[in-house]
XYZ file of N, CA, C and O in Angstrom:
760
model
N 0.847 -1.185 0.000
C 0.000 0.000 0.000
C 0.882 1.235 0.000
O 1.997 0.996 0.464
N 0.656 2.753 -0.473
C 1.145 3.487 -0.529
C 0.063 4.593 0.302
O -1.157 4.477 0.192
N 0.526 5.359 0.898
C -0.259 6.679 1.973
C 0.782 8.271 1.606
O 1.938 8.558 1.294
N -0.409 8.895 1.869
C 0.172 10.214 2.102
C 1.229 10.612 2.904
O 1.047 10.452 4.111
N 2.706 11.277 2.413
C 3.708 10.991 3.599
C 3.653 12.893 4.118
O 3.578 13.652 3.152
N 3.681 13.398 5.167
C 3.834 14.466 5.318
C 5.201 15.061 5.214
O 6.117 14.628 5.913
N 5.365 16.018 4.385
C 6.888 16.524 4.054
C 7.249 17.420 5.392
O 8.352 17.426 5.939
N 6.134 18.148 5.790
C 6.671 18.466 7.217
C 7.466 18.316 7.695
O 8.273 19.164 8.075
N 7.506 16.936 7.863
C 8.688 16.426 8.700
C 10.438 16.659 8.578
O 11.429 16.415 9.267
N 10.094 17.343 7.130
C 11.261 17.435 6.504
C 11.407 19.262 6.608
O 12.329 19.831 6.022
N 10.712 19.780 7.157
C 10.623 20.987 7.479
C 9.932 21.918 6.597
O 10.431 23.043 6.599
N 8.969 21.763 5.883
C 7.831 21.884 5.297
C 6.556 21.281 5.316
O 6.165 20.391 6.071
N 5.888 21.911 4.324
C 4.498 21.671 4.045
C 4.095 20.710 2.847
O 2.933 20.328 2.710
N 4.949 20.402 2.129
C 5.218 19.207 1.025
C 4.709 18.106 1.279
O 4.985 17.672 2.398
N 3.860 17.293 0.455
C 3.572 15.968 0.775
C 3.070 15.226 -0.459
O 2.361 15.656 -1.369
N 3.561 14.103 -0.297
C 3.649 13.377 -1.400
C 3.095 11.347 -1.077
O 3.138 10.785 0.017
N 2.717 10.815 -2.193
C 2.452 9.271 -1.807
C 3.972 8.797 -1.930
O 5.036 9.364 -2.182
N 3.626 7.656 -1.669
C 4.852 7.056 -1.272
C 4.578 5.152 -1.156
O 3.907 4.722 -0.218
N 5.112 4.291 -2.087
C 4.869 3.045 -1.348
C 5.252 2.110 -2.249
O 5.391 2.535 -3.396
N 5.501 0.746 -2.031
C 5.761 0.153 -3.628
C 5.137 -1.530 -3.247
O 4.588 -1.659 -2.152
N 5.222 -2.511 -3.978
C 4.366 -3.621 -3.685
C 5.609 -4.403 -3.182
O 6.789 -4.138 -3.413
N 5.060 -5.504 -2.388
C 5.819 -6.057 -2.037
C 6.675 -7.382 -2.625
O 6.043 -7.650 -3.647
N 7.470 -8.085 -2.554
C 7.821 -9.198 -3.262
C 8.233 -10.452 -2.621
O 8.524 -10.328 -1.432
N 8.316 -11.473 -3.054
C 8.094 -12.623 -2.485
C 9.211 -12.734 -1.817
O 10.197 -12.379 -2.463
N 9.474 -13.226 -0.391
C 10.965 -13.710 0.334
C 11.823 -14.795 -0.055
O 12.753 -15.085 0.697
N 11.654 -15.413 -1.080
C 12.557 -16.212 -1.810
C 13.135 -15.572 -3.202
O 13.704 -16.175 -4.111
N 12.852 -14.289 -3.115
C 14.070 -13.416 -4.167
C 14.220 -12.354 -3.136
O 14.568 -11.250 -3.555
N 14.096 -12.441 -2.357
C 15.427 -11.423 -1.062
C 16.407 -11.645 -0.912
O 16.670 -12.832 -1.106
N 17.402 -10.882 -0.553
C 18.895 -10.936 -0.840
C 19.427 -10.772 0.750
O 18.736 -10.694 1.766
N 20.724 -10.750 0.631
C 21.356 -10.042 2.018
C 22.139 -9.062 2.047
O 22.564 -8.549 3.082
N 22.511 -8.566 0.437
C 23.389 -7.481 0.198
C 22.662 -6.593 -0.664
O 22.100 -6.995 -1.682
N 22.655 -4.886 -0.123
C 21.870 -4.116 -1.026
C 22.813 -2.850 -0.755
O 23.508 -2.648 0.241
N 22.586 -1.657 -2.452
C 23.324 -0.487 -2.453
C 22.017 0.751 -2.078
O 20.831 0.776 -2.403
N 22.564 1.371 -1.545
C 21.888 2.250 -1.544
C 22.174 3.868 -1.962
O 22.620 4.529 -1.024
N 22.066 4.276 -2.671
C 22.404 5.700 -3.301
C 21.683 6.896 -3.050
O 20.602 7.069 -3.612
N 22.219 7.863 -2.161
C 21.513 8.812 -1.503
C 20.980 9.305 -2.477
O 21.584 9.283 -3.550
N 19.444 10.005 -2.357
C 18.880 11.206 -2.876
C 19.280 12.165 -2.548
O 20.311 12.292 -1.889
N 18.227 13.483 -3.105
C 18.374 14.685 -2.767
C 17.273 15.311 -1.976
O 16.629 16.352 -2.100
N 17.274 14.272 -1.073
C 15.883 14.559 0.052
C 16.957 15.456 1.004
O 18.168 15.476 1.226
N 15.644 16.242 1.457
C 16.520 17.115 2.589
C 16.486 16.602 3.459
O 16.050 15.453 3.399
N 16.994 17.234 4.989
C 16.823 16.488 6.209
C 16.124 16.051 6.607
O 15.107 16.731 6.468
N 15.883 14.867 7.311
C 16.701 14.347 8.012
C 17.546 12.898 6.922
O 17.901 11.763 7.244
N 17.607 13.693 5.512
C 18.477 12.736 4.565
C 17.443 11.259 4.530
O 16.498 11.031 5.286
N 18.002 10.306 3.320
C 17.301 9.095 3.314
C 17.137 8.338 4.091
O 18.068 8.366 4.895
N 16.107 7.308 4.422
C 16.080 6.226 5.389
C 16.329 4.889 4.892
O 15.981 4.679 3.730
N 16.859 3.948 5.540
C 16.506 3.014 5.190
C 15.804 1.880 6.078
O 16.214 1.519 7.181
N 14.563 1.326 5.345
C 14.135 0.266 6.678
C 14.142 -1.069 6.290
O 13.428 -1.462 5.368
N 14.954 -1.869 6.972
C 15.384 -3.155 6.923
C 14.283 -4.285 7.906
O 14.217 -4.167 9.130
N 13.627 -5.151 7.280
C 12.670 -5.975 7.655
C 12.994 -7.572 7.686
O 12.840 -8.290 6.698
N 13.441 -8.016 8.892
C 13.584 -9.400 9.012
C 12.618 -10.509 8.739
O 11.529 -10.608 9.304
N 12.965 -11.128 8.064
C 11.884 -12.455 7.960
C 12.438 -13.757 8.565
O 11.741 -14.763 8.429
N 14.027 -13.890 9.449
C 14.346 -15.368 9.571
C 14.522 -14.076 11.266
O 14.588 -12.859 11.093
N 14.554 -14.551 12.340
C 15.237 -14.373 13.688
C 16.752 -14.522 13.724
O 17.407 -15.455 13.259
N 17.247 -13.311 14.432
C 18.247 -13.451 14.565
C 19.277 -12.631 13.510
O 20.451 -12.922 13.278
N 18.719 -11.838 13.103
C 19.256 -11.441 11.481
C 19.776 -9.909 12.045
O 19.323 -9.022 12.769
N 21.208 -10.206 11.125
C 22.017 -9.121 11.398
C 22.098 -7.828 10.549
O 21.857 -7.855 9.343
N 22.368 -6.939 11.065
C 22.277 -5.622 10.302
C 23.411 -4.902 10.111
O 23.679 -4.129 11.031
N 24.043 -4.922 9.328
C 25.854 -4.020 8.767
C 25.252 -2.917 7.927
O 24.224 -2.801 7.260
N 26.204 -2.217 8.191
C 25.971 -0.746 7.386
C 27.413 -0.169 6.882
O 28.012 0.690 7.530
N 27.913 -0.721 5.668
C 29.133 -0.026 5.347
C 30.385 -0.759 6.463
O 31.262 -0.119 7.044
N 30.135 -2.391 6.550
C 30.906 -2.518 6.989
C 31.091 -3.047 8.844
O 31.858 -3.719 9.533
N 29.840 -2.227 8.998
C 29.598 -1.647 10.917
C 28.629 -2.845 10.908
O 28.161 -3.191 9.823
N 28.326 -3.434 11.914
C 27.104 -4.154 12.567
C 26.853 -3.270 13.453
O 27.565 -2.810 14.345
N 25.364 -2.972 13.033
C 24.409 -1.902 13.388
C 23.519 -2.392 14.468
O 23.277 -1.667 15.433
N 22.901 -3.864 14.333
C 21.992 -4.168 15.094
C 21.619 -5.960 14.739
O 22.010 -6.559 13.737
N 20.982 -6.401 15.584
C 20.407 -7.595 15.024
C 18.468 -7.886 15.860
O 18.068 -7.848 17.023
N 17.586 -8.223 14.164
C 16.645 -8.070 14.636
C 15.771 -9.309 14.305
O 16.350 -9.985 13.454
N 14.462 -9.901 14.715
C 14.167 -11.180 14.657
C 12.638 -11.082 13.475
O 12.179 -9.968 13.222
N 12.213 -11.924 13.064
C 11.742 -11.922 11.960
C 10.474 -10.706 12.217
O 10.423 -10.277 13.370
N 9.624 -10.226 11.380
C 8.919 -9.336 11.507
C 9.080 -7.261 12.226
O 8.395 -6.239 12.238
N 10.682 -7.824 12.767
C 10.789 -6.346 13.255
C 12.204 -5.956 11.850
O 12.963 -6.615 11.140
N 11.875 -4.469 12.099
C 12.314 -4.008 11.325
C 13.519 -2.930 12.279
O 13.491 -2.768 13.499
N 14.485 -2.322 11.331
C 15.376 -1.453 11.972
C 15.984 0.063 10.935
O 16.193 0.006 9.723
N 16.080 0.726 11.396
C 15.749 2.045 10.744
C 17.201 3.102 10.497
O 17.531 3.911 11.363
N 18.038 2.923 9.077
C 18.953 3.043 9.002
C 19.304 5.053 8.339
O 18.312 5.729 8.070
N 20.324 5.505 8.230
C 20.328 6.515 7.509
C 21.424 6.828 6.741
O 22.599 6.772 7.103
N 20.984 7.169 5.634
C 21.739 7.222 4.465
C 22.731 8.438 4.401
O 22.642 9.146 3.398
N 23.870 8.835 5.559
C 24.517 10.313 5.304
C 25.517 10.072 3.916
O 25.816 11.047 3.226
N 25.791 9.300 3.721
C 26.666 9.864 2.823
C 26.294 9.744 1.435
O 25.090 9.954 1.285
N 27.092 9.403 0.056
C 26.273 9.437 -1.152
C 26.424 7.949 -1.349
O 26.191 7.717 -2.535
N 26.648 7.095 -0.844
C 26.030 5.337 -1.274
C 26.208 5.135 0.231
O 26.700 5.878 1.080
N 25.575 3.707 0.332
C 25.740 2.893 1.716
C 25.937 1.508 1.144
O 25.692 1.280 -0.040
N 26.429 0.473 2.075
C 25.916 -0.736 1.559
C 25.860 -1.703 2.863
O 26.741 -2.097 3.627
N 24.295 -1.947 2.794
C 24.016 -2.602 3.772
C 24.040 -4.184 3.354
O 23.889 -4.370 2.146
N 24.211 -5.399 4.194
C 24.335 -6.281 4.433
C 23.746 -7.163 5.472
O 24.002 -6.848 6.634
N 22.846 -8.430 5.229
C 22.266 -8.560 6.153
C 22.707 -10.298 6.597
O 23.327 -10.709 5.616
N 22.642 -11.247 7.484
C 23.046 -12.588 7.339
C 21.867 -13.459 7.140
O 21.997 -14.676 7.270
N 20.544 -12.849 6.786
C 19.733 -13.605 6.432
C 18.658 -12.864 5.271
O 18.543 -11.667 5.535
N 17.951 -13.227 4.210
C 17.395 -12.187 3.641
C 16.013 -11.690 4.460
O 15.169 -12.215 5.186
N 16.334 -10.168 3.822
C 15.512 -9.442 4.605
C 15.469 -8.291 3.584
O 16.449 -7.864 2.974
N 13.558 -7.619 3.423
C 13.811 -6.416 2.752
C 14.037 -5.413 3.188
O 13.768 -5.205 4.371
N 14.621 -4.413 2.380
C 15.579 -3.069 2.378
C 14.190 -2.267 1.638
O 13.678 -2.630 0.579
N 13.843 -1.372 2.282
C 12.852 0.040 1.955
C 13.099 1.098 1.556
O 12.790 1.827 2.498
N 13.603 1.948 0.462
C 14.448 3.295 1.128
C 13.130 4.266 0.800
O 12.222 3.984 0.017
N 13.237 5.287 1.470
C 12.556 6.632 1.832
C 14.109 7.228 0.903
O 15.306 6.945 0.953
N 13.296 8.126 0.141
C 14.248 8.868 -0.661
C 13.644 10.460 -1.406
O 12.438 10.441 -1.160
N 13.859 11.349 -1.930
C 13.592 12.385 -2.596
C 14.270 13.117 -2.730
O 15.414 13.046 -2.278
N 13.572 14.634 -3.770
C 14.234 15.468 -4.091
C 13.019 16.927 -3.304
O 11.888 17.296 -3.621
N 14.020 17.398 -2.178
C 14.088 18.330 -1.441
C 13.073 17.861 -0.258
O 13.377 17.126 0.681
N 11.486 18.589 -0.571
C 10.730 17.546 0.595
C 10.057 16.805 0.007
O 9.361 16.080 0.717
N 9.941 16.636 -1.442
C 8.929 15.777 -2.101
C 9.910 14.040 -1.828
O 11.106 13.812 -2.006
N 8.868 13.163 -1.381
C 9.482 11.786 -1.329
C 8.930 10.866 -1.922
O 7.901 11.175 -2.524
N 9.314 9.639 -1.972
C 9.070 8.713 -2.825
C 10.362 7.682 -1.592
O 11.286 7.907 -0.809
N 9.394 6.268 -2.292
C 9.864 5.122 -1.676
C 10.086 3.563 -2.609
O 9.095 3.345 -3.306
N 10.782 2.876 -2.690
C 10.836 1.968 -3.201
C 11.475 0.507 -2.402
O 12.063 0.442 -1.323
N 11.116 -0.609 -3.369
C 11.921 -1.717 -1.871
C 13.260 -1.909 -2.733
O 13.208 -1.728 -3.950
N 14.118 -2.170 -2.285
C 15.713 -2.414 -3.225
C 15.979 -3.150 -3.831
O 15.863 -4.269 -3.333
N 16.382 -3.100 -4.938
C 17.126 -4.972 -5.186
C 17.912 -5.486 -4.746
O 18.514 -4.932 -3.826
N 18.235 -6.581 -5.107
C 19.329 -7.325 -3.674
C 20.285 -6.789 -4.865
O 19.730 -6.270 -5.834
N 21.845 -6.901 -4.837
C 22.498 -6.498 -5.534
C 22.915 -7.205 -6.718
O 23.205 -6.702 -7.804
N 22.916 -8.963 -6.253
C 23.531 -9.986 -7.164
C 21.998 -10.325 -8.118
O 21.770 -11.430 -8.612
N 21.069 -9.135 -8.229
C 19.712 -9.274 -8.911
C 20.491 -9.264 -10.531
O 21.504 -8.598 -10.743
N 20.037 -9.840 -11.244
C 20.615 -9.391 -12.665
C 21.085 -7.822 -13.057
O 22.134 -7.257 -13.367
N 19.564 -7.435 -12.841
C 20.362 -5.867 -12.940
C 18.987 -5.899 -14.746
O 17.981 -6.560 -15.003
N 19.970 -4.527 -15.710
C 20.027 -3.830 -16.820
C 21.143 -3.188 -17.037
O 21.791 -2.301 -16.480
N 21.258 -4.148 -18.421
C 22.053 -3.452 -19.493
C 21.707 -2.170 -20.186
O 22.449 -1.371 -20.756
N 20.482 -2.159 -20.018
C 19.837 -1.028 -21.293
C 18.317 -0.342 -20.446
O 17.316 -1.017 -20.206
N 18.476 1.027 -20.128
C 17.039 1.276 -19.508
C 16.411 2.515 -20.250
O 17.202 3.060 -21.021
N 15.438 2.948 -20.196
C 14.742 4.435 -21.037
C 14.322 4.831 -19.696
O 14.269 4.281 -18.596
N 14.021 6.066 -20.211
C 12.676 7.325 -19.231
C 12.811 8.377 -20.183
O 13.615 8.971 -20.902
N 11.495 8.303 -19.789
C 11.279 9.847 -20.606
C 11.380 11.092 -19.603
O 11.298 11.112 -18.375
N 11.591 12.148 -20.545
C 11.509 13.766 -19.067
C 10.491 14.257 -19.333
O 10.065 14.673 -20.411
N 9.922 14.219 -18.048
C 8.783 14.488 -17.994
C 8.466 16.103 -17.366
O 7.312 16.522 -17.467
N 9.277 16.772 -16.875
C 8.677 17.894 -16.438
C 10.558 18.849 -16.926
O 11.533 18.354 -17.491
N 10.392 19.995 -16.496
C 11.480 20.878 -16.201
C 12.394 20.880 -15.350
O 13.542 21.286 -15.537
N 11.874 20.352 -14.197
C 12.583 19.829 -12.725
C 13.788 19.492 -13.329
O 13.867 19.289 -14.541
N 15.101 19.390 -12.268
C 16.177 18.547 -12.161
C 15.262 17.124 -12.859
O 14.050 16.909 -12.874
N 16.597 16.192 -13.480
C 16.604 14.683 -13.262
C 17.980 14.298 -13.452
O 18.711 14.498 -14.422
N 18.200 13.734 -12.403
C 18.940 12.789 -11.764
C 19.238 11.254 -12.287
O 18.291 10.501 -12.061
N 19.771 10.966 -12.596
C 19.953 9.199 -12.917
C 20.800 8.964 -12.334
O 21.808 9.669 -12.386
N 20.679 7.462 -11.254
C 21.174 6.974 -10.254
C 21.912 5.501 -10.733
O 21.228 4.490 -10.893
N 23.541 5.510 -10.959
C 23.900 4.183 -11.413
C 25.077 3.641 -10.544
O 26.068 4.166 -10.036
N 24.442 2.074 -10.586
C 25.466 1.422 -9.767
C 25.735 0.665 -10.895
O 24.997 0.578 -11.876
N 27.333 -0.153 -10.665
C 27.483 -1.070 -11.334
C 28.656 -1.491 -10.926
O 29.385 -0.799 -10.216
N 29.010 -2.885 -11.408
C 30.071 -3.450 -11.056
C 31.952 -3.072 -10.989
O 31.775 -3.034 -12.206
N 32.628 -2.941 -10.888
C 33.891 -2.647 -10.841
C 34.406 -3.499 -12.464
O 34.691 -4.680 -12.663
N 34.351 -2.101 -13.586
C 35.176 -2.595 -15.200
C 33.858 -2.006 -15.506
O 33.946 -1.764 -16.710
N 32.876 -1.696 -15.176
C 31.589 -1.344 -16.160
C 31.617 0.511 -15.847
O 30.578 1.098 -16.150
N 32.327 1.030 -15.491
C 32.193 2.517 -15.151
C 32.510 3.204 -16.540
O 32.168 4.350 -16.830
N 32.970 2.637 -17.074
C 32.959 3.544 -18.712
C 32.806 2.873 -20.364
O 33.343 2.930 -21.470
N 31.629 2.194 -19.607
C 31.132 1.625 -21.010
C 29.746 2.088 -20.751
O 28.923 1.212 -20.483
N 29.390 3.216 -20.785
C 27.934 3.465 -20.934
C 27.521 4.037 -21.678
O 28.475 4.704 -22.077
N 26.561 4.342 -22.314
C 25.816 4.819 -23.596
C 24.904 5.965 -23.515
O 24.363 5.555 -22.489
N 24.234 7.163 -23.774
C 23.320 7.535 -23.420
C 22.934 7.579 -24.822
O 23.922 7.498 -25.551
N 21.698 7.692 -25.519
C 21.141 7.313 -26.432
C 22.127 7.326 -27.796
O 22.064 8.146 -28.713
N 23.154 6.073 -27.663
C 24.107 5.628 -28.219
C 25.001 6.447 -28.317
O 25.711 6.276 -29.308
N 25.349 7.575 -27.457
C 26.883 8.270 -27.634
C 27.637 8.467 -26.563
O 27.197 8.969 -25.529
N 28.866 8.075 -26.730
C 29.669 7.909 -25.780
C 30.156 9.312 -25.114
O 29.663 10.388 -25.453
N 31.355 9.167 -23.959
C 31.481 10.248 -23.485
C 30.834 11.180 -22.491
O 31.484 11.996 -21.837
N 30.035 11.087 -22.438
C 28.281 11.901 -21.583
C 28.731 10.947 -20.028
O 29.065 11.625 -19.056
N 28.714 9.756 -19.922
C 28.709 9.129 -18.454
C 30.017 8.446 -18.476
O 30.177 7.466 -19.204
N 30.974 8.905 -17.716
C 32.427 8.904 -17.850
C 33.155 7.799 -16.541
O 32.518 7.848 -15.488
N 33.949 7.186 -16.533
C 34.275 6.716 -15.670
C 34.957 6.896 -14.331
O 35.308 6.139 -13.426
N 35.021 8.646 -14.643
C 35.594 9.372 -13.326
C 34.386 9.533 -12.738
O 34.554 9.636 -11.523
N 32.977 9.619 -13.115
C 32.120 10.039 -12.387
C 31.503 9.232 -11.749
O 30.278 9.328 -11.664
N 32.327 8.038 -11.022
C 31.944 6.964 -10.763
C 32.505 6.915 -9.031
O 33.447 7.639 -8.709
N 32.187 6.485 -8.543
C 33.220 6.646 -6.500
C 32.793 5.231 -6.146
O 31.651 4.798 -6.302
N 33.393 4.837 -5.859
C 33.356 2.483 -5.037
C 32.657 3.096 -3.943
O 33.216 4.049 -3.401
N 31.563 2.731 -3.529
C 30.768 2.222 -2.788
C 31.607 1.575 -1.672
O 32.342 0.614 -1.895
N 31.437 2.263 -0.209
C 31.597 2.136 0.761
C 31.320 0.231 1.450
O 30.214 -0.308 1.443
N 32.234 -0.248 1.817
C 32.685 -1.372 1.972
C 32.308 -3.003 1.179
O 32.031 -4.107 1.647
N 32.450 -2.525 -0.081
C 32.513 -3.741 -1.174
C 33.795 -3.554 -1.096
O 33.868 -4.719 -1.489
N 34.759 -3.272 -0.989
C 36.529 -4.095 -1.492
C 36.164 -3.676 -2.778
O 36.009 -4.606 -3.569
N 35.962 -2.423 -3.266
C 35.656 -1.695 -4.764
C 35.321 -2.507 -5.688
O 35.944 -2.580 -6.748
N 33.791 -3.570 -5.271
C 33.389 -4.600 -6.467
C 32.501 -3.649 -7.171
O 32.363 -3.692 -8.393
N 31.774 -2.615 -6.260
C 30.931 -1.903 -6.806
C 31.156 -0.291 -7.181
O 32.197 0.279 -6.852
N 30.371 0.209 -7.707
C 30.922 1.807 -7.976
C 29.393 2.036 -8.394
O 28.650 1.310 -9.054
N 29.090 3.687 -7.601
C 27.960 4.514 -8.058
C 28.327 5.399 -8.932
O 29.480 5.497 -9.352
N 27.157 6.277 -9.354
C 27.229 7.873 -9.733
C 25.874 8.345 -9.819
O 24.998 7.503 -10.015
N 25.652 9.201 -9.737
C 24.685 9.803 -10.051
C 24.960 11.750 -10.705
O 25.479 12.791 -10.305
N 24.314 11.303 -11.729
C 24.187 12.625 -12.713
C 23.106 13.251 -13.164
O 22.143 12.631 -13.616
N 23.166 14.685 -13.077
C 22.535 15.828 -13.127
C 22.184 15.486 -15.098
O 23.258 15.234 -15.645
N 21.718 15.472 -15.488
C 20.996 15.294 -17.334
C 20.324 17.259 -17.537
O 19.189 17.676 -17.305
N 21.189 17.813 -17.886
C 21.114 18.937 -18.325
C 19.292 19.298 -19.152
O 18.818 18.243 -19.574
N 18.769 19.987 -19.283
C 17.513 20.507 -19.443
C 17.509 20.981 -20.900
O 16.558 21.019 -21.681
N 18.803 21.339 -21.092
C 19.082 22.345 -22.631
C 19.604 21.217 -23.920
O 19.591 21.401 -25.137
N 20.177 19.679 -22.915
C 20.508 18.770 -23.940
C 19.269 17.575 -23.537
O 19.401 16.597 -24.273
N 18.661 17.496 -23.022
C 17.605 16.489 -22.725
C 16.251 17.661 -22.097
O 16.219 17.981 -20.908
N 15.225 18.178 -23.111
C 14.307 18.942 -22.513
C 12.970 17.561 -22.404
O 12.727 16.422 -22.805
N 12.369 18.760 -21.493
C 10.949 18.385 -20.962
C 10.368 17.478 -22.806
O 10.514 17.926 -23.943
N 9.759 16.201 -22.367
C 9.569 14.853 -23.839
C 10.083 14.338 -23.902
O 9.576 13.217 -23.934
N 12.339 14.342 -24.051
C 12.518 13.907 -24.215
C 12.791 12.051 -24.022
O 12.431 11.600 -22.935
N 13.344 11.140 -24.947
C 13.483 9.822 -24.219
C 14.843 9.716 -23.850
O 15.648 10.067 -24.713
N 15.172 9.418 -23.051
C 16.432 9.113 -22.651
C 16.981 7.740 -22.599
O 16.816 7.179 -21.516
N 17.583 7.081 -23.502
C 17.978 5.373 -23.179
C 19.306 5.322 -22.704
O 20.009 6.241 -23.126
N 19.801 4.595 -22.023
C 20.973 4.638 -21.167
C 21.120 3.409 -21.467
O 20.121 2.695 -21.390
N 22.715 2.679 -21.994
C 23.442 1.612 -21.943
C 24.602 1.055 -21.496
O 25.613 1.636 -21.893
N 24.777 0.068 -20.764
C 26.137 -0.365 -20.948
C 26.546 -0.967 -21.414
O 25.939 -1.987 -21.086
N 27.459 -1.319 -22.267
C 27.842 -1.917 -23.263
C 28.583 -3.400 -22.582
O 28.599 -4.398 -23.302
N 29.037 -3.455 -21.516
C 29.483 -4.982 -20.700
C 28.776 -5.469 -20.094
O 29.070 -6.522 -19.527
């Protein structure tokens, strides 16, 4: 289910739905990335939901907590990736946005297949943001509607305690080279 979230909380009057469906516990994972938004304070959340007892909670490395099936534990995203880790699967929630408007989704585990190739269209004037993780050798084979150069492999930073298997970025898509219609397809070529 998805509900009205009050942006208030975020030190306004903003409010937005928020919610995503759930998925079955035999494609839950124990390792997930998480890539900060541009939500304002109190920054992203993350909520981690046990389904086996006894299940541990790492954050970048740290053991944070350990919680038993049905309780959940409530993480925060300060920096620009996290990577949480759990010893049993369990879903990962993040609370995320841009300023007080939020939005929520559940994560993929990391070893999920993934995409080679994704679209969106732009839909308004606003900022957009595209949020990419990917493996360590895939940071500069990417495509944006087949031309190289645009998503570079410096703009890439290893993700906080993978042993640099992983690497984020996230990039600002200019307004004057991608306006309000356009489609945007994004590839990686490995």
């Amino acid at each position: 289910a998805d509900d009205l979230l009050n942006g208030g909380i975020f030190g306004s009057t903003c409010r937005d739905l928020a919610g995503d469906q759930t998925i079955p516990i035999n494609v839950l994972g124990t390792q997930y990335i998480a890539i900060k938004s541009n939500l304002n304070f109190p920054n992203d959340k993350l909520f981690i939901t046990a389904v086996v007892n006894n299940t541990t909670v790492s954050q970048d490395g740290v053991l944070i907590t350990t919680i038993n099936a049905g309780q959940s534990a409530t993480l925060t995203v300060n920096n620009p990736s996290t990577y949480v880790q759990t010893s049993s699967p369990a879903y990962v929630y993040q609370l995320a946005g841009s300023g007080c408007e939020v939005g929520a989704a559940i994560l993929p585990k990391i070893d999920c297949t993934g995409s080679g190739s994704i679209s969106v269209a732009r839909s308004s004037n606003e900022s957009l943001y595209i949020t990419l993780l990917v493996k360590n050798g895939g940071q500069g084979n990417f495509l944006i509607n087949n031309n190289s150069g645009i998503i570079t492999a410096p703009q890439f930073s290893t993700v906080p305690g993978t042993s640099g298997q992983w690497y984020f970025a996230k990039i600002l898509l200019s307004l004057s080279t991608y306006p309000n219609g356009s489609i945007i397809k994004i590839d990686n070529t490995t």
